[in-house]
Short mmCIF file of C-alpha atoms and ligand atoms in Angstrom, two decimals:
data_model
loop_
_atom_site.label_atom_id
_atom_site.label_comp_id
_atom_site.label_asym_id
_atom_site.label_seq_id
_atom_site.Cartn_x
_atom_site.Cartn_y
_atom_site.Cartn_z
CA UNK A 1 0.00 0.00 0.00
CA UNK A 2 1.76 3.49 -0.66
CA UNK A 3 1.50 5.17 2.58
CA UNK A 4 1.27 8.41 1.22
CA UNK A 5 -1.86 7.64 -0.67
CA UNK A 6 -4.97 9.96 0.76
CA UNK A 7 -6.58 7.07 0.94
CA UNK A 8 -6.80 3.76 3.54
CA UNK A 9 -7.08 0.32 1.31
CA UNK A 10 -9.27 -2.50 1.74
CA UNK A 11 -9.70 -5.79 -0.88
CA UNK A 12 -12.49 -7.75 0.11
CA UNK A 13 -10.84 -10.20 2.69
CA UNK A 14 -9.64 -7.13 4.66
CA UNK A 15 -12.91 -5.94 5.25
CA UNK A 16 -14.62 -8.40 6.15
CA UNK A 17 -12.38 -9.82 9.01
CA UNK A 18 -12.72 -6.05 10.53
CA UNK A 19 -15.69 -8.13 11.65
CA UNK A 20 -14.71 -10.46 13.10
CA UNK A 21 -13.37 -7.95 16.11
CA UNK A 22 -16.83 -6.58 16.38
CA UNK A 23 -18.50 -7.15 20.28
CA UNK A 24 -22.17 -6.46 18.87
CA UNK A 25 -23.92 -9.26 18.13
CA UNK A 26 -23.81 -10.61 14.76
CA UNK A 27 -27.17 -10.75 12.43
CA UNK A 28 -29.34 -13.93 13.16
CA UNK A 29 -29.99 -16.27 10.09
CA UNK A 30 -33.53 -15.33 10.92
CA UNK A 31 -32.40 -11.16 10.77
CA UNK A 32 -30.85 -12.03 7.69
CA UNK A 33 -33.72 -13.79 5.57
CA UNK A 34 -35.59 -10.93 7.07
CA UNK A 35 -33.11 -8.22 5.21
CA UNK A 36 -33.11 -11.02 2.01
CA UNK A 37 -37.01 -9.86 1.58
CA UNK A 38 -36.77 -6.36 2.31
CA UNK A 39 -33.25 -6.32 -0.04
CA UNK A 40 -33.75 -9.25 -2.54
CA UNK A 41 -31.00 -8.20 -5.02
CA UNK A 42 -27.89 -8.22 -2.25
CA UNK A 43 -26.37 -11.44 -1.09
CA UNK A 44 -26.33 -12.80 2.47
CA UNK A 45 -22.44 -13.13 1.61
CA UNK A 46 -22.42 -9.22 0.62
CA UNK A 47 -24.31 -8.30 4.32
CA UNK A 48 -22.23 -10.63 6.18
CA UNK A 49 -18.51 -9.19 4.22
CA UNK A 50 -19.42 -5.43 3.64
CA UNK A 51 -22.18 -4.05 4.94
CA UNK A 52 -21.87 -5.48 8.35
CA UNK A 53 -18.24 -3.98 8.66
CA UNK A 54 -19.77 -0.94 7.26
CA UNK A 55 -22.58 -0.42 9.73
CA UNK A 56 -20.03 -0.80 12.96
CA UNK A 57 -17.91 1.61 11.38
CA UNK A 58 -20.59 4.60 10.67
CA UNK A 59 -22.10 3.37 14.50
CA UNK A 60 -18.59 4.22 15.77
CA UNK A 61 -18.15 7.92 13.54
CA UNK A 62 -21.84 8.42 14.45
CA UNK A 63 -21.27 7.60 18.65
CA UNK A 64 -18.31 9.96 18.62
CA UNK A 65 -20.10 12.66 17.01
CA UNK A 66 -22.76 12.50 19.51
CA UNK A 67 -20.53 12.65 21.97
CA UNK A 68 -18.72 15.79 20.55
CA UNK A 69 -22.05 17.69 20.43
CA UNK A 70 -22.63 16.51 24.18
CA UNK A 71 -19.33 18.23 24.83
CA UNK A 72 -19.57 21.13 22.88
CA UNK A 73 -23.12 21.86 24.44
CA UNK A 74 -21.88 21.40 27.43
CA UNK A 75 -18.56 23.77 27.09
CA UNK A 76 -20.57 25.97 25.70
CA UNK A 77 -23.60 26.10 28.09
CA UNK A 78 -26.02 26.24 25.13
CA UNK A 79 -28.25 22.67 25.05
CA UNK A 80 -26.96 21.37 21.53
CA UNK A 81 -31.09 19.42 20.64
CA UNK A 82 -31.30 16.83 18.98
CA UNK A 83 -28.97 16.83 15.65
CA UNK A 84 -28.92 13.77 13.15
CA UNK A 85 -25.94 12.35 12.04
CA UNK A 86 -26.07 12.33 8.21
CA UNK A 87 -24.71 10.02 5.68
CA UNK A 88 -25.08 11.07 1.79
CA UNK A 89 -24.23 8.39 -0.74
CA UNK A 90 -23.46 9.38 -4.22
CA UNK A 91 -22.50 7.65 -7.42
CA UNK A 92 -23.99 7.38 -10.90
CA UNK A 93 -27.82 6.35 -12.47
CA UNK A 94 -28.27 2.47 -11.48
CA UNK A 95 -25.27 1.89 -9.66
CA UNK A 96 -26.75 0.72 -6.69
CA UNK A 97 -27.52 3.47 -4.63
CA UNK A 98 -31.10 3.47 -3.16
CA UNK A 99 -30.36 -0.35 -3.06
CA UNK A 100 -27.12 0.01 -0.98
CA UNK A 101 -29.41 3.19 1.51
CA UNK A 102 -32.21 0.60 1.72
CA UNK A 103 -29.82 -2.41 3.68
CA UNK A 104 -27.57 0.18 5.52
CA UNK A 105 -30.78 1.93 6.66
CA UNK A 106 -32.38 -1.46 7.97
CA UNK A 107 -28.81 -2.17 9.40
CA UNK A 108 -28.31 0.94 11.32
CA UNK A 109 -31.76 0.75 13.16
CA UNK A 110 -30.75 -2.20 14.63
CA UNK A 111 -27.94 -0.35 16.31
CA UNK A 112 -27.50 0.11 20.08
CA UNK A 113 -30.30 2.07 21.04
CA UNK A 114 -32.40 1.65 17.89
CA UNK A 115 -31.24 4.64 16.34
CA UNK A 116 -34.24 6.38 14.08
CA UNK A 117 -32.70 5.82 10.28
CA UNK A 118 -34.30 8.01 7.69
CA UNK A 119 -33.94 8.11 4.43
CA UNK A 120 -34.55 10.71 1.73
CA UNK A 121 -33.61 10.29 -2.20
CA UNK A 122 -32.82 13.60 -4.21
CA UNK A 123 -35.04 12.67 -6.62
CA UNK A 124 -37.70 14.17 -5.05
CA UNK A 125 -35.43 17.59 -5.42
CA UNK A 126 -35.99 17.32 -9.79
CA UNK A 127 -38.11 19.90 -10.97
CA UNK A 128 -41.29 18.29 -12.50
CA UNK A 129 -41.34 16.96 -15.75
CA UNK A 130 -43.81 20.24 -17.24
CA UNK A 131 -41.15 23.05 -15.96
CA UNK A 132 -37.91 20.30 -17.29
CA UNK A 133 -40.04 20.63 -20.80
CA UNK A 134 -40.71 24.44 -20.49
CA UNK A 135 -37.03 24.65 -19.82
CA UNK A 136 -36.43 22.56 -22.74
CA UNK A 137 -34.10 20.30 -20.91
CA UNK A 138 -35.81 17.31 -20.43
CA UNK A 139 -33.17 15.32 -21.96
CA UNK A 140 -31.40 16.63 -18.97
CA UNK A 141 -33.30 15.18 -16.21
CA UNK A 142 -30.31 14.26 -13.14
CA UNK A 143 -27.87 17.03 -14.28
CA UNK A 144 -27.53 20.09 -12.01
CA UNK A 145 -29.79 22.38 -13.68
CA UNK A 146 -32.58 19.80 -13.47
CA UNK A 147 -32.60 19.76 -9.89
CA UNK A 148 -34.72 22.58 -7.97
CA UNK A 149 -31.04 22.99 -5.23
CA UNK A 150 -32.36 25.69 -3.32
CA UNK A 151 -35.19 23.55 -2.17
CA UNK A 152 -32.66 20.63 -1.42
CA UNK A 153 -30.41 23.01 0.75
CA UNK A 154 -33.25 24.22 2.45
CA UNK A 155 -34.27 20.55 3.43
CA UNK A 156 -31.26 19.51 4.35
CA UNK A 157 -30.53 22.74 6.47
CA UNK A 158 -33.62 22.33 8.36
CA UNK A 159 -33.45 18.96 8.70
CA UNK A 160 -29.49 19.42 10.15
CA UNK A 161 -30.56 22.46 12.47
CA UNK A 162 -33.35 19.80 14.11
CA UNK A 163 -36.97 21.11 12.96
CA UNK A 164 -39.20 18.88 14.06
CA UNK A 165 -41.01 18.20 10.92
CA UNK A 166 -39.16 18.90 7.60
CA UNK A 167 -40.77 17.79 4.43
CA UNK A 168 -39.30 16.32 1.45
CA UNK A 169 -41.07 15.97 -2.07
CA UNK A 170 -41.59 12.53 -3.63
CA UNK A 171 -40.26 11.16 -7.16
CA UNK A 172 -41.84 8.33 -8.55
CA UNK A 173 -39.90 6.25 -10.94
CA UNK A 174 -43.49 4.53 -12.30
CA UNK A 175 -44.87 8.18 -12.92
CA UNK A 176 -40.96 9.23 -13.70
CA UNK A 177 -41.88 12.31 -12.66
CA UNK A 178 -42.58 14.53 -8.99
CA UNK A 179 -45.55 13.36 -7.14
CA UNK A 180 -47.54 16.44 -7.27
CA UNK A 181 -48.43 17.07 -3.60
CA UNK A 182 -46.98 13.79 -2.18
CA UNK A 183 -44.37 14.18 0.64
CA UNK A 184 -42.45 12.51 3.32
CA UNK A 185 -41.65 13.90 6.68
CA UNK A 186 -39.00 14.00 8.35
CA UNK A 187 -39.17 14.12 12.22
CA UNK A 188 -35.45 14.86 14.40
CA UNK A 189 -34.10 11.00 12.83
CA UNK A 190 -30.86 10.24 14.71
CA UNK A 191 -29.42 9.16 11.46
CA UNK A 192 -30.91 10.61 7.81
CA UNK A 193 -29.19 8.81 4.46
CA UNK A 194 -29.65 11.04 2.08
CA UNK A 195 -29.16 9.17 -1.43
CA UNK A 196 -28.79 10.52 -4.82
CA UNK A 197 -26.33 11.05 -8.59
CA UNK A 198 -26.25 14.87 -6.99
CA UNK A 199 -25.22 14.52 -3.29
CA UNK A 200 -21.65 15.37 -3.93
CA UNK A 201 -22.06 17.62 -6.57
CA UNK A 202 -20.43 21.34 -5.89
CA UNK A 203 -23.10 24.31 -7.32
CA UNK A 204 -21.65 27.70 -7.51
CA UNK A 205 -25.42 29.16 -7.20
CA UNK A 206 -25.57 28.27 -3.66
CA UNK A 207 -23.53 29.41 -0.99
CA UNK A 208 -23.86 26.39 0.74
CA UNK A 209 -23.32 22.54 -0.50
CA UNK A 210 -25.28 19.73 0.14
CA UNK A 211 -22.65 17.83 1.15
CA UNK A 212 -21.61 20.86 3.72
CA UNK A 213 -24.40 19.06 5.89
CA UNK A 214 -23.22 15.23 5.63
CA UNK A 215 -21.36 14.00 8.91
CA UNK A 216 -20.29 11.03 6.56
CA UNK A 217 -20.30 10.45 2.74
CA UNK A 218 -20.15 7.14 0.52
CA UNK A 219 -19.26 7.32 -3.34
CA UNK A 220 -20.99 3.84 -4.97
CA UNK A 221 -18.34 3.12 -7.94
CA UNK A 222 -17.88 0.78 -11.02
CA UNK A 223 -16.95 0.56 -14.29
CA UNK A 224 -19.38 2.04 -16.44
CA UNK A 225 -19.76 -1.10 -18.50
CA UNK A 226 -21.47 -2.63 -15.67
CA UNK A 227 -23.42 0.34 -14.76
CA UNK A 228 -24.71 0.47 -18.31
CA UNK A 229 -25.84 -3.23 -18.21
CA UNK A 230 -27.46 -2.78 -14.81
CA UNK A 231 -29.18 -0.15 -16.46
CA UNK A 232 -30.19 -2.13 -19.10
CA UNK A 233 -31.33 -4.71 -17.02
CA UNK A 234 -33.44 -2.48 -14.60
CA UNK A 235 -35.35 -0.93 -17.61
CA UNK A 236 -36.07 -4.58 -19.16
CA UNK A 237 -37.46 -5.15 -15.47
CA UNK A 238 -39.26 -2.32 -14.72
CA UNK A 239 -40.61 -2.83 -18.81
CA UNK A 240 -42.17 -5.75 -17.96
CA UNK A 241 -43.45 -4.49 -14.66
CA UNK A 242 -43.60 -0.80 -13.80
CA UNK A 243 -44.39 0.20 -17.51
CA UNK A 244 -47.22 -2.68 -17.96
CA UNK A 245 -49.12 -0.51 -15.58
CA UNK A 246 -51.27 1.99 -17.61
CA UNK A 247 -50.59 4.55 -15.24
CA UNK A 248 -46.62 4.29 -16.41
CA UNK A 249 -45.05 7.11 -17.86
CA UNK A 250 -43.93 4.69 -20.30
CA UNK A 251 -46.56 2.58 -20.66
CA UNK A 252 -47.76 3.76 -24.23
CA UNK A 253 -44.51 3.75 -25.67
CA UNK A 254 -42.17 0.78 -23.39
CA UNK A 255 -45.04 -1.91 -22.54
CA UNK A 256 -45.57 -3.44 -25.73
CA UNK A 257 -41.95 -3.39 -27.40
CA UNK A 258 -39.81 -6.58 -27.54
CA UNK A 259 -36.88 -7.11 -26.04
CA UNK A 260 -34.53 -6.18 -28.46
CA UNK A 261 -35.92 -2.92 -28.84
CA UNK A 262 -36.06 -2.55 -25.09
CA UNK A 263 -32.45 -3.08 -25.21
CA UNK A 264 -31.72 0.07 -27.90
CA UNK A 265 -33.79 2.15 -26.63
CA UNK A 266 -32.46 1.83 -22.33
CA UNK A 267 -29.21 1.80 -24.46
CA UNK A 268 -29.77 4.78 -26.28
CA UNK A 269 -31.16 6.43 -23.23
CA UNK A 270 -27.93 5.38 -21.19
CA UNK A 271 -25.36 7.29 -24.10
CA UNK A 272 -27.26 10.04 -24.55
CA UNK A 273 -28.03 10.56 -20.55
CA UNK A 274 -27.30 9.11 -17.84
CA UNK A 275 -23.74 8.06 -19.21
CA UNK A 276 -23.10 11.97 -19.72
CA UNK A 277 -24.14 12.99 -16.89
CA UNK A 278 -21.63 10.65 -15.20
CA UNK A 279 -18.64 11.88 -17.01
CA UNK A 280 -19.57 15.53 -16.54
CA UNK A 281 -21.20 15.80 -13.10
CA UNK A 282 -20.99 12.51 -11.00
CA UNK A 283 -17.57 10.64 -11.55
CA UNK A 284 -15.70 14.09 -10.73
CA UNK A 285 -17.33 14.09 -7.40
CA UNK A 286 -16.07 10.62 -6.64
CA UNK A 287 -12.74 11.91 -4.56
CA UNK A 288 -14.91 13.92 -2.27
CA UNK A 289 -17.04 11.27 -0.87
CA UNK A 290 -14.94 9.81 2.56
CA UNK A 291 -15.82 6.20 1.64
CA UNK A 292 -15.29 4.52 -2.04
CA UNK A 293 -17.20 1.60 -2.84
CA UNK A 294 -16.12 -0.16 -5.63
CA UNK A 295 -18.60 -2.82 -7.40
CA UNK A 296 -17.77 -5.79 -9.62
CA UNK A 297 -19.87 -7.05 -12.33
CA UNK A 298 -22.06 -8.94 -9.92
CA UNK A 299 -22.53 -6.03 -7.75
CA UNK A 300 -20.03 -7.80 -5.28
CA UNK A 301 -17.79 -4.94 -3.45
CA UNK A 302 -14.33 -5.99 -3.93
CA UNK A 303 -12.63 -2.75 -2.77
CA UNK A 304 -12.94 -0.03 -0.23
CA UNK A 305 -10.91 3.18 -0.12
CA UNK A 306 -11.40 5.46 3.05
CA UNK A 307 -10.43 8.60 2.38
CA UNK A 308 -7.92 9.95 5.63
CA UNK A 309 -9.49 13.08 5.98
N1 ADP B 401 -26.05 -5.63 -4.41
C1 ADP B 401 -26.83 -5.86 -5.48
N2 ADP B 401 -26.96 -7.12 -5.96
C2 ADP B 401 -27.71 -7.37 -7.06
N3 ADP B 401 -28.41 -6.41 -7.75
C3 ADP B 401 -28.30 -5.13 -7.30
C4 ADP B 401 -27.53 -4.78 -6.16
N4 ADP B 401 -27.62 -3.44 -5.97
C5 ADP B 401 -28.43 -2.97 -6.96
N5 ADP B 401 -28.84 -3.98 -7.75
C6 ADP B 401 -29.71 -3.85 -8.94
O1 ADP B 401 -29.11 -2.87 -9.81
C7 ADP B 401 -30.10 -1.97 -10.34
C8 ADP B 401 -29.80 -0.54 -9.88
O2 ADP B 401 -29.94 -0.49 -8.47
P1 ADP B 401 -30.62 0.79 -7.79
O3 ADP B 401 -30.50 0.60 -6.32
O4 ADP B 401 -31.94 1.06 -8.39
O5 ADP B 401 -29.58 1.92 -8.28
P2 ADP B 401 -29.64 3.52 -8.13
O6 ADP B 401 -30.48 3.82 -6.91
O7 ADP B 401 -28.21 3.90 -7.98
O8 ADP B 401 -30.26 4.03 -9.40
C9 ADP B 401 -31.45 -2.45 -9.81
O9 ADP B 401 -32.05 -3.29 -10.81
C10 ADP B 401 -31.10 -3.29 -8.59
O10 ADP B 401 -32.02 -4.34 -8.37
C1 PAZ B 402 -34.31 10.10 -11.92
C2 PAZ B 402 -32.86 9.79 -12.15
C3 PAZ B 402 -32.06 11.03 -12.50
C4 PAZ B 402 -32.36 9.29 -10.81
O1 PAZ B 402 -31.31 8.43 -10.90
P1 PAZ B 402 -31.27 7.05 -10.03
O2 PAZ B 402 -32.19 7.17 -8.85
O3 PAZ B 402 -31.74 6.02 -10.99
O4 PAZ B 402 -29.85 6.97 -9.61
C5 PAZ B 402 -32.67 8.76 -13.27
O5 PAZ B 402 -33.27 7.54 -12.90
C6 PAZ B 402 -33.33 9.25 -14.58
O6 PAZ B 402 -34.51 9.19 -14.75
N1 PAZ B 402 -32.50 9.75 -15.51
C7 PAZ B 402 -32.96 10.30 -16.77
C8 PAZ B 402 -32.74 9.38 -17.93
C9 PAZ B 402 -33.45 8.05 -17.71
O7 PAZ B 402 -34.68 7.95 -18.02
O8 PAZ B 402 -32.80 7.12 -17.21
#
């Protein structure tokens, strides 16, 4: 390992026997089928190797951070209220991200205590489909412009400074568009993941960043050929599920093609997007996250880079 590399270097192996150290009690087998259902896609192998290791860790950066606002309150004589740690995880379209914030969410509330795990998805943040056409940029939808980042700053300030009910608005991926009028509250979580392509992203129109408010951060990498054929893959699923329901965005034009033509168009839609978007906006934003993730072909994490400071 070059020890003058910003970054601390795990394979695999490594990671997983940072376990193996680890006083809390392990999941049951029982715990685990339970997480299989709520997370079909990741492996009992994957929980056991990575995401266990991974939940200790944040419980350990999250305990001390409690601790430091216990002290600062107390130095300071002002009473600190309750603040929530918060995790962002970044990385590009399909990579894994809301799958990844689903498990570590489940994981973290079984922390001591029960912690109160949140979690919020930027997509809610997109500006509705009618003002993305209006601004002519619907072709755009997940680069900077398309997002409505005052609104997301706002949330994530309020949510930060403790308000006791912050509100965030709801994307739906069936509709692909905002849920007009739909939202989810947020009530003083101990933990919020906040998941999304944009979390790291650095916007000169606002003073702050959204990433100013994230006690921890986690970049979700891999090759893009294996993005692009998760990709793929998701819109062949969600083609013969999500867009077979008349109420799809995509029903009229997705729910009848075949499968080949599934294929070039999700392909098409991959170049000319989302596969943009990641060279431009989301793969630069990869060194700031603290944690690297990086994915094989089989969505297995083989490597994890922890960033020193
Ligand atoms: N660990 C995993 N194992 C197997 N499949 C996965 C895993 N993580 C994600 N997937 C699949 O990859 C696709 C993209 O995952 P998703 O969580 O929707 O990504 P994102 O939120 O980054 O867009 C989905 O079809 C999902 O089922
Ligand atoms: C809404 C999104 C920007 C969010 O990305 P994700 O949650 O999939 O990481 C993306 O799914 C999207 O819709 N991109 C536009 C091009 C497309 O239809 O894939």
């Amino acid at each position: 390992m070059n020890l003058y590399s910003p970054y601390i270097e795990f394979n695999r192996k490594e990671w997983a026997e940072l376990q193996e150290h680890q006083t809390t009690i392990p999941l049951t087998e029982m715990e685990l089928e339970q997480l299989k259902g709520l997370n079909e896609e990741v492996s009992i192998q994957e929980v056991k190797d990575i995401y266990l290791p991974l939940t200790h860790f944040i419980d350990l950066y999250a305990s001390v951070s409690r601790e430091l606002n216990r002290l600062t309150a107390s130095y300071l004589k002002k009473e600190a209220g309750p603040v929530p740690y918060i995790i962002g995880i970044g990385g590009s379209v399909a990579v894994g991200k809301s799958t990844a914030a689903r498990l570590l969410q489940a994981l973290l509330a079984r922390g001591k205590n029960n912690p109160k795990v949140d979690l919020v998805t930027t997509d809610g943040f997109l500006y509705p489909n009618a003002v993305l056409e209006e601004k002519g940029i619907m072709n755009r939808k997940g680069f900077p412009e398309s997002y409505d980042i005052k609104s997301l700053i706002q949330f994530m300030g309020d949510v930060k400074s403790g308000k006791p009910e912050v509100k965030a608005p709801v994307y739906s991926h069936l509709a692909y568009d905002v849920i007009p009028g739909e939202e989810k509250t947020i009530s003083q979580p101990d933990i919020l993941i906040i998941e999304g392509i944009n979390v790291l992203q650095i916007k000169k129109e606002t003073p702050l960043l959204v990433s100013d408010f994230f006690d921890f951060s986690i970049y979700i990498d891999a090759e893009e050929q294996h993005i692009r054929h998760w990709y793929i893959e998701r819109f062949k699923l969600l083609r013969n599920t999500a867009f077979q329901n008349t109420e799809s965005f995509f029903h009229s034009r997705f729910a009848n093609i075949g499968e080949e033509e599934a294929v070039q168009t999700a392909s098409q839609i991959w170049q000319d997007i989302n596969a943009k978007n990641l060279h431009e906006n989301i793969l630069p934003t990869k060194g700031r996250a603290r944690l690297i993730l990086k994915k094989e072909a089989d969505h297995s994490i083989q490597r994890i880079q922890l960033r020193k400071l």
